[in-house]
XYZ file of C-alpha atoms in Angstrom:
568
model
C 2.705 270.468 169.357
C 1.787 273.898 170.277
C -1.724 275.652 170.241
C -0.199 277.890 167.554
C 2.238 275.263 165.692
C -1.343 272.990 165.461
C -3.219 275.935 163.851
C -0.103 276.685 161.434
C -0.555 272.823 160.442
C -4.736 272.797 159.678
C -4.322 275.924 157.664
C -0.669 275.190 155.577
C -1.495 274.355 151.961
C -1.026 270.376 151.604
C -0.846 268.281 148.429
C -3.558 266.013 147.434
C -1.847 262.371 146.957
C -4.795 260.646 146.167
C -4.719 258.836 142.371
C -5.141 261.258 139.927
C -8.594 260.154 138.169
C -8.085 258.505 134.451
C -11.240 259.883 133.057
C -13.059 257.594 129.924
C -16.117 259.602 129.781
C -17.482 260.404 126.501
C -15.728 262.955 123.544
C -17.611 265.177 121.778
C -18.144 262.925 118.996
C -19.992 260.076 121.302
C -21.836 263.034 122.850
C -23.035 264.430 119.647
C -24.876 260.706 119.214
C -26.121 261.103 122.334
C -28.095 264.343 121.887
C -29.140 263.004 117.972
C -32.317 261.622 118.847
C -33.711 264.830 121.119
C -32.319 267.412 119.037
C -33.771 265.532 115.598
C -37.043 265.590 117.391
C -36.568 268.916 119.002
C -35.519 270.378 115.493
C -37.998 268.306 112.907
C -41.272 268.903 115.588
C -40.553 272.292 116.829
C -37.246 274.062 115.326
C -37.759 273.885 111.339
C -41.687 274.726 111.631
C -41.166 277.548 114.563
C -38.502 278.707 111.397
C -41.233 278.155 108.425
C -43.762 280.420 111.142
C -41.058 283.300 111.068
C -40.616 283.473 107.685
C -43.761 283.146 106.913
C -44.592 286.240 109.186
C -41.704 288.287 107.204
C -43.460 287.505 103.823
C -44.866 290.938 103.212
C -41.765 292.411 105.364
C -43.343 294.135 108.601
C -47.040 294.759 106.949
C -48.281 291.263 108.926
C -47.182 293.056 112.349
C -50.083 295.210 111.974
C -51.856 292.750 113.641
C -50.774 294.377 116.586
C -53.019 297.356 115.982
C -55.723 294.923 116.205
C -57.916 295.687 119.877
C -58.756 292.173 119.954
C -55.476 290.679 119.808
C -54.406 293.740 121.789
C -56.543 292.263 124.458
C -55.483 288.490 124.132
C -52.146 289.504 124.220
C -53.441 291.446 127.277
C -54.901 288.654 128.569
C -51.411 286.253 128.375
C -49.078 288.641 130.196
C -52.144 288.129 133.231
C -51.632 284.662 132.432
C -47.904 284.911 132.491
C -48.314 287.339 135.996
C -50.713 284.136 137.614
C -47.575 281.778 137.060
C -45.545 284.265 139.931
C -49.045 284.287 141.878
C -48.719 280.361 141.792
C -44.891 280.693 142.992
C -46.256 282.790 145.696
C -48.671 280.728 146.978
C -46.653 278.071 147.353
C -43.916 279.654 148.811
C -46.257 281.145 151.418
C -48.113 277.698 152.223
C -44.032 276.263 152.694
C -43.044 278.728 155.454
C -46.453 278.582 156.614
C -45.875 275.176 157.258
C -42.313 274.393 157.245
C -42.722 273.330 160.711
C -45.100 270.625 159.692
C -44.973 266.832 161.933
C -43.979 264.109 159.036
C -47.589 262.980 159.280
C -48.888 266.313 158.553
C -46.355 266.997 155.992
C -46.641 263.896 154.005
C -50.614 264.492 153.919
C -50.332 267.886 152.761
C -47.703 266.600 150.389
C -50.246 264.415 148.817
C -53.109 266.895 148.473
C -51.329 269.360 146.989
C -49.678 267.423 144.440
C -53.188 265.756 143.166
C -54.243 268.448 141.374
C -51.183 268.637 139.120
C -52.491 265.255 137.765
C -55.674 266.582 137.036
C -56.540 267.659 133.525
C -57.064 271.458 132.666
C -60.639 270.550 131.574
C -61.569 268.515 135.002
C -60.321 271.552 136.570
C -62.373 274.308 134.736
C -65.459 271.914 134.897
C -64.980 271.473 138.551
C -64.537 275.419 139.343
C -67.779 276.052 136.976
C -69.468 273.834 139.253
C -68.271 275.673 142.371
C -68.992 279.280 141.101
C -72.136 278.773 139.328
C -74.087 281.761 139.449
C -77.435 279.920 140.416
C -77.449 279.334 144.128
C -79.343 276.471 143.913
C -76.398 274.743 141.846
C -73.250 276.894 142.319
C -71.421 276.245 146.296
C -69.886 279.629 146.446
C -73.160 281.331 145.384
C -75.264 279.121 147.905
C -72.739 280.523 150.524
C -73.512 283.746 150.153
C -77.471 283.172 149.182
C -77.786 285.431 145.987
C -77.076 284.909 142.746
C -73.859 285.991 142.354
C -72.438 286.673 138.701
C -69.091 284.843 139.318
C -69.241 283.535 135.847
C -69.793 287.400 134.650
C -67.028 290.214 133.847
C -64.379 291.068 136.389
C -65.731 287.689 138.813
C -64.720 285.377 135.762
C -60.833 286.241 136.839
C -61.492 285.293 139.687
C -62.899 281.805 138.854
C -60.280 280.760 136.238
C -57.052 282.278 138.693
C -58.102 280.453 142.027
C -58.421 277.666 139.408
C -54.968 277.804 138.038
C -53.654 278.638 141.735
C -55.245 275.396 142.825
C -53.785 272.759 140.233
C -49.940 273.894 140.397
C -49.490 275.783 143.226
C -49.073 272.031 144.887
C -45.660 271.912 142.469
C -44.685 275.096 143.901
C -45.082 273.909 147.447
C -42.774 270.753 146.936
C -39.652 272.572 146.108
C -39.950 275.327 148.668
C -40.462 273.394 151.478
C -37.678 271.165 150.385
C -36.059 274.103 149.441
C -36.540 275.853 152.852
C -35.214 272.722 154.929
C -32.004 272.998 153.531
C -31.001 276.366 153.560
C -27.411 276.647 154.966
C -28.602 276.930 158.373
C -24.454 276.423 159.862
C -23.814 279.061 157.529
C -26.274 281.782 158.353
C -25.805 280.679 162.402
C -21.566 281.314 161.468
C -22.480 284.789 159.370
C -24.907 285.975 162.424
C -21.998 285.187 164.606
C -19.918 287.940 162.684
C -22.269 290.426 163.368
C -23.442 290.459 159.174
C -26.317 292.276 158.631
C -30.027 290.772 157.934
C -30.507 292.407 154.616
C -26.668 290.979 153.660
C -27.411 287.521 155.145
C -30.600 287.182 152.967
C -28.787 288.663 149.562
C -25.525 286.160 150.136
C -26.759 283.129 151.725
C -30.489 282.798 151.287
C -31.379 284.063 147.831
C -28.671 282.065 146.031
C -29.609 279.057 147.961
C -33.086 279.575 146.845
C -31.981 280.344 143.119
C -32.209 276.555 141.165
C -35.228 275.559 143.254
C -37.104 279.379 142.236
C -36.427 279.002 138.903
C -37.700 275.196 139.078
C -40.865 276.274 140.218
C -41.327 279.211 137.985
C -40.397 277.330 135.142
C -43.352 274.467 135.843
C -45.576 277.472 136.413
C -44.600 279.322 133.359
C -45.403 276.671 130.963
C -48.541 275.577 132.576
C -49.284 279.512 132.484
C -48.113 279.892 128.374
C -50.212 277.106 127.441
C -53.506 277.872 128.857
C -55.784 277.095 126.797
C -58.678 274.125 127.503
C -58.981 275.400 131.062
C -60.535 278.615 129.553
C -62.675 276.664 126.734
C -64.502 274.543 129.883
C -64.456 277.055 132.541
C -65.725 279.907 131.217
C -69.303 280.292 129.396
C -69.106 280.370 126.111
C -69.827 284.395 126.458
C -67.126 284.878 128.544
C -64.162 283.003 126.631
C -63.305 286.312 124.632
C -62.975 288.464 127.865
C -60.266 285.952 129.242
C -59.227 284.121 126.226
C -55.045 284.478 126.047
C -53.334 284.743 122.863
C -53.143 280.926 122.034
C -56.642 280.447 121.873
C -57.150 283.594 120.184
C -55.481 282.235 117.582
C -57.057 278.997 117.669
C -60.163 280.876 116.790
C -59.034 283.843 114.520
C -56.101 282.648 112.674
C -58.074 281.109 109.603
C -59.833 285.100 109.656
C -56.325 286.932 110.321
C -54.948 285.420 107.277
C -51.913 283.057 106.951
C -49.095 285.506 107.619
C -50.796 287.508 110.070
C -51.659 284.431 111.732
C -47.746 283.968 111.746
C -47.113 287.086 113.152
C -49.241 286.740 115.811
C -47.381 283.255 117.069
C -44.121 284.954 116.943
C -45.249 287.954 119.266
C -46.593 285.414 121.852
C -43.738 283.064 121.350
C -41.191 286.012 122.033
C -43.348 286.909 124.979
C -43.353 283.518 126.791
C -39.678 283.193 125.985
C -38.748 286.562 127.713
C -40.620 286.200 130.655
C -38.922 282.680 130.426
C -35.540 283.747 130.906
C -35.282 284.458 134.615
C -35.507 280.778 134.674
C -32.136 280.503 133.527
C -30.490 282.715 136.111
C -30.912 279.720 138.043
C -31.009 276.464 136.375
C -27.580 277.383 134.619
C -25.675 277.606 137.842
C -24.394 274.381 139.409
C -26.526 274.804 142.327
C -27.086 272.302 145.092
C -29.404 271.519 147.958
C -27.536 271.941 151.035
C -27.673 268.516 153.337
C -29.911 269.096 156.112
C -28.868 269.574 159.572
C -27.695 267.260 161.249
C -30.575 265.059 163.536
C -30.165 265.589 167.698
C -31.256 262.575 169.243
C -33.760 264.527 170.947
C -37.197 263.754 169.578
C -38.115 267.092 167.492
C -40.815 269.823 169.113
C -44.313 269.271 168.319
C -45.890 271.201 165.026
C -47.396 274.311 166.699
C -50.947 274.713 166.853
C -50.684 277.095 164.030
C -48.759 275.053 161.972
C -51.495 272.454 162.588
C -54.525 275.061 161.490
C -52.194 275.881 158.180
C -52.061 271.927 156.956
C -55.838 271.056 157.739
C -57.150 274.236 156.161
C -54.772 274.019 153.274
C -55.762 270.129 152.968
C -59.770 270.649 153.066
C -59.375 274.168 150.424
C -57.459 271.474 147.768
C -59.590 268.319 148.783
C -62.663 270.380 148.639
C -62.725 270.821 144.647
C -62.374 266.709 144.154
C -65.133 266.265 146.843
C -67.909 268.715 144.553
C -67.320 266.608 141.470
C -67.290 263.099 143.034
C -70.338 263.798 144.468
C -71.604 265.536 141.456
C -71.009 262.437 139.394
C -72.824 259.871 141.974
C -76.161 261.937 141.876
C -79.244 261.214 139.840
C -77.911 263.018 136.091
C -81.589 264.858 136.530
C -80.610 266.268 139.986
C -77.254 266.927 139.361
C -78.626 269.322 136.662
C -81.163 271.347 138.518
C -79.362 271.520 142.471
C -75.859 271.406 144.050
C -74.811 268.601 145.382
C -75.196 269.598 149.284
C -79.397 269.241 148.168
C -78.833 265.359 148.818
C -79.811 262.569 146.855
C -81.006 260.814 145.148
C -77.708 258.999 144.643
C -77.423 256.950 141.865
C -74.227 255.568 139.412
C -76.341 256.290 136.462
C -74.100 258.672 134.938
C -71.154 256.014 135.112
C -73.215 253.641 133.773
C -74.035 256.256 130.679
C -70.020 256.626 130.056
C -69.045 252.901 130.737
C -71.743 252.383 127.866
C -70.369 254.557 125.625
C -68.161 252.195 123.782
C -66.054 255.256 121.995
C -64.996 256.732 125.242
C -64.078 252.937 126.699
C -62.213 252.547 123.245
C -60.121 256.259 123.654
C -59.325 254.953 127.399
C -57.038 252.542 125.572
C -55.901 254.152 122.857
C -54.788 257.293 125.182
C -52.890 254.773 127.405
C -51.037 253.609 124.911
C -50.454 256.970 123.119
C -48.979 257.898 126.764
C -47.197 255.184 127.201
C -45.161 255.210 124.219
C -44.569 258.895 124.495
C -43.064 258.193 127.962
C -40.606 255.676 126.426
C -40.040 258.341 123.562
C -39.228 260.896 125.627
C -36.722 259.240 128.422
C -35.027 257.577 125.055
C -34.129 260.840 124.026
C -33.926 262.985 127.253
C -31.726 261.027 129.773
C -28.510 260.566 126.978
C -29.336 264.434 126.605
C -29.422 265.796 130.027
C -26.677 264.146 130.658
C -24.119 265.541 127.904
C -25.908 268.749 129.231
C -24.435 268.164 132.881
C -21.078 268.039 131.794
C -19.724 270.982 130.502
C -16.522 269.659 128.881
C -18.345 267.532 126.847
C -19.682 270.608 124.575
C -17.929 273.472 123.392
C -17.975 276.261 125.726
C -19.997 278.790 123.316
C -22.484 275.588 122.462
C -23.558 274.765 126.480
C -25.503 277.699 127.737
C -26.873 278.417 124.269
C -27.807 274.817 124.305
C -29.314 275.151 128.138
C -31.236 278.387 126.984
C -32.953 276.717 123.845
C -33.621 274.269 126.483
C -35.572 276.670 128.427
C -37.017 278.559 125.784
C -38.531 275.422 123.912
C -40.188 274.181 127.419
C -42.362 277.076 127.437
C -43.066 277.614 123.995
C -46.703 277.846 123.161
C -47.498 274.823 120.713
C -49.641 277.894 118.069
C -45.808 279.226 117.313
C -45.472 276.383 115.132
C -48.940 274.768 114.599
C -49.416 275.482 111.033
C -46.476 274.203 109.402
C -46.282 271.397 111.367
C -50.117 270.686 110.526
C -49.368 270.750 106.697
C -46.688 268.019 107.145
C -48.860 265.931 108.895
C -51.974 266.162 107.728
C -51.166 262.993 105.726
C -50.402 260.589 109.070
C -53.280 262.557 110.727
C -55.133 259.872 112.928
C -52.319 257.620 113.260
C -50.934 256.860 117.376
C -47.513 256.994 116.049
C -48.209 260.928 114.406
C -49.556 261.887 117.730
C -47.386 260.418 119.867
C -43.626 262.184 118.184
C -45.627 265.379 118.699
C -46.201 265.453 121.850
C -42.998 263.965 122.582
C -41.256 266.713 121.178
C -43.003 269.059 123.522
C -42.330 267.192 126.772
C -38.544 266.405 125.869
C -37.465 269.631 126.404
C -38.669 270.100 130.244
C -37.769 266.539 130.647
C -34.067 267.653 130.081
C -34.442 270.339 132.566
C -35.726 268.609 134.957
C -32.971 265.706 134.727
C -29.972 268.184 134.539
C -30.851 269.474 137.464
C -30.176 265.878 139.214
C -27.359 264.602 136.783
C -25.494 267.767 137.740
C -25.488 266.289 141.120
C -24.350 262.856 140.698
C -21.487 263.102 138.173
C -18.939 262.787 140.891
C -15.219 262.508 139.909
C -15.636 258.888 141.109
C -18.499 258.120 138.781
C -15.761 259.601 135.913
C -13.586 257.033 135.732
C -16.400 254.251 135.205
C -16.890 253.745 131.077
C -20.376 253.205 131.919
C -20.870 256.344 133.793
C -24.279 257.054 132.410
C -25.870 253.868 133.696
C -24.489 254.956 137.058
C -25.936 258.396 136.916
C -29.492 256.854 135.985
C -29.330 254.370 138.556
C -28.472 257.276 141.280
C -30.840 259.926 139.815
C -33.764 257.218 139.711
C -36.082 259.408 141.352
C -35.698 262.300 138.594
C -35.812 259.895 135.673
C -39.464 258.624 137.417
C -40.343 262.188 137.486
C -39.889 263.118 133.882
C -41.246 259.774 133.172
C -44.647 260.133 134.788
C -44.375 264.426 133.631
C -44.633 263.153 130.468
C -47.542 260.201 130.903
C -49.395 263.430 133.043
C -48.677 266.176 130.176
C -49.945 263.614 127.345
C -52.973 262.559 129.262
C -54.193 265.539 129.778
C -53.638 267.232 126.880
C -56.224 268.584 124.221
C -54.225 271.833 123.179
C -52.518 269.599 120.967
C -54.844 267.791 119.062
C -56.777 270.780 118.909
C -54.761 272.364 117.275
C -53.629 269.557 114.745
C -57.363 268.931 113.884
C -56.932 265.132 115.257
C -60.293 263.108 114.718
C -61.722 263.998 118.567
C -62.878 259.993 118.789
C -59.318 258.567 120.186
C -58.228 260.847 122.124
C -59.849 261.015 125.924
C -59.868 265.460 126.973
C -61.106 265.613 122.931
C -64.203 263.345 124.177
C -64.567 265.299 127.265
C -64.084 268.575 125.511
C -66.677 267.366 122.857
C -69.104 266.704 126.124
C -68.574 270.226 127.567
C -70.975 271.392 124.598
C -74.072 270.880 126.604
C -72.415 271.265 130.059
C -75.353 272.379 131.953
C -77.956 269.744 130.583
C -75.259 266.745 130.909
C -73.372 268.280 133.997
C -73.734 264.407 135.505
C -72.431 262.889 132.528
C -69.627 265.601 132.441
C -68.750 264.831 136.093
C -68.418 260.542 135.922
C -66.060 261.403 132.600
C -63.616 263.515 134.373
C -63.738 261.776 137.469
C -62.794 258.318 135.109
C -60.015 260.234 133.252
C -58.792 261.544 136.507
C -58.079 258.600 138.344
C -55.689 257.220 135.920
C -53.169 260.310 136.110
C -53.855 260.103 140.065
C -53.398 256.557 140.176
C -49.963 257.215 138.540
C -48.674 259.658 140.887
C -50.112 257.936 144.114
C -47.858 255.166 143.483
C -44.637 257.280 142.659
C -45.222 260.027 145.159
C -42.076 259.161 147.147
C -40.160 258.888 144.011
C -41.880 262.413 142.083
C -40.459 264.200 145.555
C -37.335 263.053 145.373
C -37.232 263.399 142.160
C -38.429 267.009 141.955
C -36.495 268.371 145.397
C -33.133 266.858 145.013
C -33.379 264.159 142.036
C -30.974 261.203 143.896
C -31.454 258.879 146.035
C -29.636 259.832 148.900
């Protein structure tokens, strides 16, 4: 055959003669049973009271809105969209430390890997306690302030930004860092090599190839950021003196405070301004989770051994890896000093060492007791919230198992819901409780009601991935897609043990009896944080190393799980 007869023959249109595939997935009826159980929470938890909150705030007609004229809520409201603006900082961050280090040995990668995931696991209280420590303004107690020698008002106005922001940075720019890097070592690279080739421009190359590659992962990471940034609320109430809260307070805890004074349907109208706020900002998320987007494979390996990480590359990962190691070192340290020391000098002034303070919590049989009951609450919430979410994500991932007008509706409420602050429907859903208040069970369908939501997200993304044409014509396709998207189902999984651990926004704001839940106890410590700073220290570092524990043993699986969600 001829050079120009073979070419005629690779690009002539050919028909497929493999067997057509004899599809048994699921109709729409079977689907609608398997989205019951998360839309009936979805709807019952957050829908009908977010509803009750909006009528409510229409009452009067407009005259609530006037809230708005308020300067103080002016100023919380102020005070979210900074919130809102450190969720990009965090995407930033973690962008940057990815191409700083994208070049990374697997040794160094996998420790930096670990370092920066750790603080994700840590609760918002642990993290404003351990930052307080670091920037206290007396030198003989605060790190930064020692540094410098003065006594530097870090804790003061315009310094206290800085405190709570490197603070926020710190615990989820780690989450960030993940999905860029992963993202970044799969960019089409035998694409943008064939378009370079062609002679297409830089600025074209980036806007074709590299943006839309980086689309699903982007909007991942924003979206983790986002919420984390919407529901601020206990890092403020430990990190910043009690002088200081109003200057940085957000929205949500501005209502916390005020909404008894504002009245009920003020109140109302307040949570329905910061609930449209979060939910606009939220929407560039969907650019890219709606898409079918997937990582490109990487390149393929050369059997020559890969160059050596670049001294650079090297200086990146171990100053990276002391900056996020640093904050767990001050409050270890801080909670195996002498509780008298700890309270008067930093911990660089030395000993005397003593276990004191954990001997002061262990004996503290209300704290042991909320250890349990906080496991358990977690626990069930995790088996709540995969019951509901995996049958869910996966109707999601299929497009022709909904109506066309129902799935991206469906994917935006989705998306909206994930980062809705938990004040925009608070009240209503307090009422209906307040009869099962104190019960596990009560607790336990709240909070899995919040997590479900992101749970979804974060499991569409992988199902998307997996439901191959093959997988179609199996009549138990769904067991199939959880068995290959194992790592994302271990993800949400231990999200939602993480989220429920560490919450206190919650039961806050559901006035649960502070005695069985553990960041209520901690919070309830705080009080007297400068007297009982030792105390403070050995019960954070306790209800740390649970949520650690849990994501030291799945760390393999959680980045998997929240790069490309399969196995392979």
């Amino acid at each position: 055959m001829s050079g120009e007869n073979a070419f005629l023959f690779e690009v002539v249109p050919y028909h497929d003669a493999r067997i057509p595939v004899v599809r048994h997935g699921l109709g729409r009826w079977r689907a609608s049973v398997y989205l019951l159980l998360a839309v009936l929470l979805s709807a019952g938890v957050i829908l009908a009271p977010l509803c009750a909150t909006v009528i409510i705030s229409f009452a009067e007609g407009f005259a609530a809105y006037d809230v708005l004229r308020d300067v103080q809520v002016l100023q919380a409201l102020g005070n979210s969209l900074i919130w809102l603006v450190l969720a990009v900082v965090v995407c930033a961050t973690g962008f940057g430390v990815a191409w700083l280090a994208r070049n990374a040995g697997p040794v160094s990668l996998r420790i930096l890997r670990l370092v920066l995931v750790l603080p994700a696991a840590v609760s918002p209280l642990t993290t404003g306690a351990i930052f307080r420590l670091l920037y206290d303004t007396n030198q003989r107690r605060g790190l930064f302030s020692a540094v410098l020698g003065a006594d530097v008002a870090f804790l003061g106005p315009v310094w206290i930004w800085l405190v709570l922001g490197s603070a926020f940075v710190w615990q989820w720019a780690g989450v960030a860092f993940l999905v860029f890097h992963e993202a970044l070592a799969r960019l089409p690279t035998n694409l943008l090599r064939m378009a370079r080739a062609f002679g297409i421009s830089r600025a074209r190359r980036l806007w074709s190839i590299v943006i839309p590659a980086l689309a699903g992962p982007t909007a991942l990471a924003y979206l983790f950021a986002l919420v984390a940034a919407a529901r601020v609320f206990d890092l403020v109430l430990m990190g910043a003196p009690g002088s200081m809260q109003a200057e940085v307070e957000g929205g949500g805890l501005f209502w916390w405070r005020h909404h008894g004074d504002l009245g009920t349907s003020r109140a109302a109208a307040l949570a329905v301004v910061l609930s449209t706020l979060v939910a606009v900002l939220a929407l560039p998320s969907l650019a890219g989770l709606r898409g079918r987007v997937s990582w490109a494979e990487p390149s393929t390996r050369t059997l020559t051994r890969p160059p050596a990480p670049s001294r650079r590359t090297r200086l990146v990962c171990g100053v990276v890896s002391v900056l996020w190691l640093l904050p767990f070192a001050v409050l270890v340290l801080t909670s195996v000093r002498d509780p008298i020391a700890a309270t008067l000098s930093g911990w660089w002034s030395g000993g005397p060492w003593s276990l004191a303070s954990y001997g002061q919590v262990l004996a503290d049989t209300g704290f042991v007791a909320a250890l349990g009951t906080t496991f358990l609450r977690a626990a069930v919430v995790v088996g709540l919230v995969l019951l509901a979410a995996v049958p869910a994500a996966y109707v999601l991932a299929h497009e022709h198992l909904l109506p066309r007008r129902a799935w991206r509706p469906a994917l935006l409420v989705a998306v909206a819901l994930a980062a809705l602050p938990p004040q925009a429907f608070a009240v209503p859903l307090q009422r209906w409780l307040s009869p099962v208040v104190g019960t596990t069970s009560a607790l336990a369908i709240v909070h899995a009601a919040l997590v479900i939501p992101l749970a979804v997200l974060v499991l569409h993304s992988a199902f998307t991935r997996v439901a191959t044409p093959m997988l179609a014509r199996h009549r138990w396709e769904l067991v199939h897609v959880v068995r290959e998207a194992r790592p994302a189902v271990v993800l949400a999984g231990v999200l939602a043990f993480v989220l429920v651990w560490n919450d206190a926004v919650v039961g806050l704001l559901l006035n649960w009896p502070s005695g069985d839940h553990l960041p209520l106890i901690v919070l309830e410590q705080s009080r007297h944080f400068t007297s009982s700073v030792g105390t403070l220290a050995a019960q954070s570092v306790i209800a740390t190393a649970v949520p650690m524990a849990v994501v030291t043993l799945t760390a393999r699986w959680l980045y998997r799980g929240l790069t490309r969600g399969v196995r392979r």
